[in-house]
XYZ file of C-alpha atoms in Angstrom:
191
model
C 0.000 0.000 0.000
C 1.122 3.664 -0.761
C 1.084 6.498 1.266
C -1.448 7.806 -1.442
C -3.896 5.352 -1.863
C -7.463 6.463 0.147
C -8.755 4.522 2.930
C -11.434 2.372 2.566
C -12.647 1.491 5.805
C -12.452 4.501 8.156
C -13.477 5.539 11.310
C -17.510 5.680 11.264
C -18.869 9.036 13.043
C -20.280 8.882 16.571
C -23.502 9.181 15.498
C -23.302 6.488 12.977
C -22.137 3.934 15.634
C -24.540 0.954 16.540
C -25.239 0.158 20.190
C -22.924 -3.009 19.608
C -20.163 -0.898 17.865
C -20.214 1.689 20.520
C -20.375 -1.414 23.542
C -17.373 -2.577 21.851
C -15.266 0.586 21.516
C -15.837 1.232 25.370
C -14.548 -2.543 25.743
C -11.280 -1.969 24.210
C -11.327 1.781 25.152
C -11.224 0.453 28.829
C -8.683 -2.213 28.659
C -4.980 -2.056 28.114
C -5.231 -0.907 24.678
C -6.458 2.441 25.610
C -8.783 3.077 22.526
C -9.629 2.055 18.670
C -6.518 2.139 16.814
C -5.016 0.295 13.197
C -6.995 -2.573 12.559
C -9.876 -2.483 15.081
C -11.167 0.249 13.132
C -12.286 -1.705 10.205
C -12.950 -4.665 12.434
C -15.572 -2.936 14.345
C -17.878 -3.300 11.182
C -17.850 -6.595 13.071
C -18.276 -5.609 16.951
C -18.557 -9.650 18.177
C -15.523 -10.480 15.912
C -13.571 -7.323 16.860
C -14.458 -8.222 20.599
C -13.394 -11.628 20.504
C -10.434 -10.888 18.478
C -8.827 -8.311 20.165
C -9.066 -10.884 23.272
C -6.323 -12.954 21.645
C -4.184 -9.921 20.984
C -4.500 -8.928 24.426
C -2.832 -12.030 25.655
C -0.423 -12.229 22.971
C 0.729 -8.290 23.396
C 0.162 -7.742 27.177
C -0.335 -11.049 29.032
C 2.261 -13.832 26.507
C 4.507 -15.998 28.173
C 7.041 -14.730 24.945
C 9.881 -12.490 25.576
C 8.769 -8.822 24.636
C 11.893 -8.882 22.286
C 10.998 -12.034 20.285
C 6.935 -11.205 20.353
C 7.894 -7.660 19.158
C 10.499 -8.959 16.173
C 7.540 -11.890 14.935
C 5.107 -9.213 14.729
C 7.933 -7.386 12.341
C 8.637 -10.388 10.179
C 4.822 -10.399 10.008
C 3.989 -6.928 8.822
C 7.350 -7.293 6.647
C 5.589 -10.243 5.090
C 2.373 -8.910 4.007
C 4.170 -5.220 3.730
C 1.892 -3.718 6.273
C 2.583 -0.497 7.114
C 0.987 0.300 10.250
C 1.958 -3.010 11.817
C 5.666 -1.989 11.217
C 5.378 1.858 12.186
C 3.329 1.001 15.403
C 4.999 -1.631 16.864
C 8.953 -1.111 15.145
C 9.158 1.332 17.890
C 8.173 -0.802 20.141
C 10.686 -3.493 19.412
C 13.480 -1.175 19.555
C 11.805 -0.345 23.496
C 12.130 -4.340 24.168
C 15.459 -4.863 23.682
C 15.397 -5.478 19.488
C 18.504 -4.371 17.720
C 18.429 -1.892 15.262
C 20.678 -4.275 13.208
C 17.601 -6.928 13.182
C 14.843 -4.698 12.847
C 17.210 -3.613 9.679
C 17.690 -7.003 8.518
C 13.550 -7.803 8.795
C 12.657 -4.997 6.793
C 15.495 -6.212 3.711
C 14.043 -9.277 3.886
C 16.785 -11.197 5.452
C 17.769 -13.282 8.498
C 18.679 -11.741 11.276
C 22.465 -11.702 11.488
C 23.158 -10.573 15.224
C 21.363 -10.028 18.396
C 20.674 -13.135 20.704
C 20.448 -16.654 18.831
C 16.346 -16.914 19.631
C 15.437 -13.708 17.495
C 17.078 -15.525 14.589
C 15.664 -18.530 15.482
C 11.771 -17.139 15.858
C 12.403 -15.144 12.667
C 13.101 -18.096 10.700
C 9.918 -20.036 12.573
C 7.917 -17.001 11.423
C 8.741 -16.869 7.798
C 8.527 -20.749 7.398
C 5.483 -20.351 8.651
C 4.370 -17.237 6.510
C 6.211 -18.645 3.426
C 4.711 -22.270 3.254
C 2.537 -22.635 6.415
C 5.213 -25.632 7.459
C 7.949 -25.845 9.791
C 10.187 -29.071 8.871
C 11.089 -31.099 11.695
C 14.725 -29.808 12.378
C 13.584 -26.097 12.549
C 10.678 -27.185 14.762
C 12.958 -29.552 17.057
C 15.401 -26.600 17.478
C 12.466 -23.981 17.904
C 11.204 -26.706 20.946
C 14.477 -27.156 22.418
C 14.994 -23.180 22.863
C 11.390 -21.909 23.495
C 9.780 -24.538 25.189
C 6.309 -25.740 23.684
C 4.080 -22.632 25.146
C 6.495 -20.302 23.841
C 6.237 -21.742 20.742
C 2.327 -22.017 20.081
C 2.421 -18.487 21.364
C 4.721 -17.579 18.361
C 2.990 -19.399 15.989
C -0.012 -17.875 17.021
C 1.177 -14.540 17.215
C 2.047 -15.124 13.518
C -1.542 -16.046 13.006
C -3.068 -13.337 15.004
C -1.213 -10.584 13.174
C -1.788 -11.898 9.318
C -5.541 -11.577 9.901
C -5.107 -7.676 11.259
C -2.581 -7.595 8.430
C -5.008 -8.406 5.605
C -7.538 -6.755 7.813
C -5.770 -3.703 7.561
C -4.354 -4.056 3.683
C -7.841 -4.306 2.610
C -8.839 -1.481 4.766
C -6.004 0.634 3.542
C -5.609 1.740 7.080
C -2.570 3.994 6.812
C 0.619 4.366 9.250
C 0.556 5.701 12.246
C 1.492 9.454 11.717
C 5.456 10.065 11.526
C 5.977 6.476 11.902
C 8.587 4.220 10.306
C 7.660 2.855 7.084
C 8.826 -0.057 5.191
C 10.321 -0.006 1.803
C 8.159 -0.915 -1.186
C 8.895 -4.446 -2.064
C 11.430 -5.345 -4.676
C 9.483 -5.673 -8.224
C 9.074 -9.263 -9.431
């Protein structure tokens, strides 16, 4: 998506909000998130979906048994993946807060594996883009991803992967732009 294109699914006025759509902005309004950001706003065409949605990604962003450091960087390799802007300009700055080298946030938006920072981020970007790139893990990479995570870790990553493609596409389709002065990710290479 370019910086150009118009949204399609925007914010609907006040007035325009359902009972169900407003019940469900005062839901996430109250709870960690703070309000209706990204890709709750074209999710609350949905309320009961965004509801029980943003559940999941409550857990998985303030309640995960997964490092901050390697939740942050799989939600990177994610919106790297499906090139989604907001995804990387929200939370890039919040990787860098967790303890994420600039070298591997670097590396994730070129496209390639991270080359430094703690073995794990390596290892969980690799998990992620298996997962993104074929929806498999073969058994080596998912006998060393066991070994080093642990198995809740590692449904939580795999998960998290899961979790952030469908506000990914969510948000692609919605054209919801990046968050205002945010990083942005390079256009994909052509081909």
């Amino acid at each position: 998506m370019s910086a150009d294109e118009p949204v399609r699914i925007g914010m609907p006025e006040d007035g325009d909000l359902t009972d169900a759509q407003r019940a469900a902005v005062e839901r996430i309004t109250a709870g960690p998130r703070g309000g209706l950001v990204g890709p709750f706003v074209p999710l609350l065409r949905s309320p009961e979906l965004m509801t029980r949605l943003q559940l999941v990604g409550e857990h998985l962003r303030f309640g995960s048994v997964l490092d901050d450091d390697l939740f942050e960087l799989t939600v990177l390799v994610v919106a790297r993946h499906w090139h989604q802007q907001f995804e990387w300009g929200f939370h890039q700055p919040l990787a860098a807060a967790k303890g994420v080298p600039p070298s591997v946030t670097d590396d994730v938006a070129a496209g390639r594996r991270p080359a430094s920072g703690r073995p794990e981020l390596a290892l969980v970007a690799d998990l992620a883009r298996a997962l993104l790139e074929t929806g498999q893990v073969d058994d080596a990479s998912y006998a060393a991803a066991l070994a080093a995570l642990g198995e809740e870790r590692l449904v939580e990553v795999v998960v998290t992967v899961g979790y952030y493609t469908t506000l990914a596409l969510t948000m692609n389709l919605a054209r919801t732009p990046a968050p205002d002065g945010a990083p942005r990710l390079e256009d994909p290479p052509e081909g």
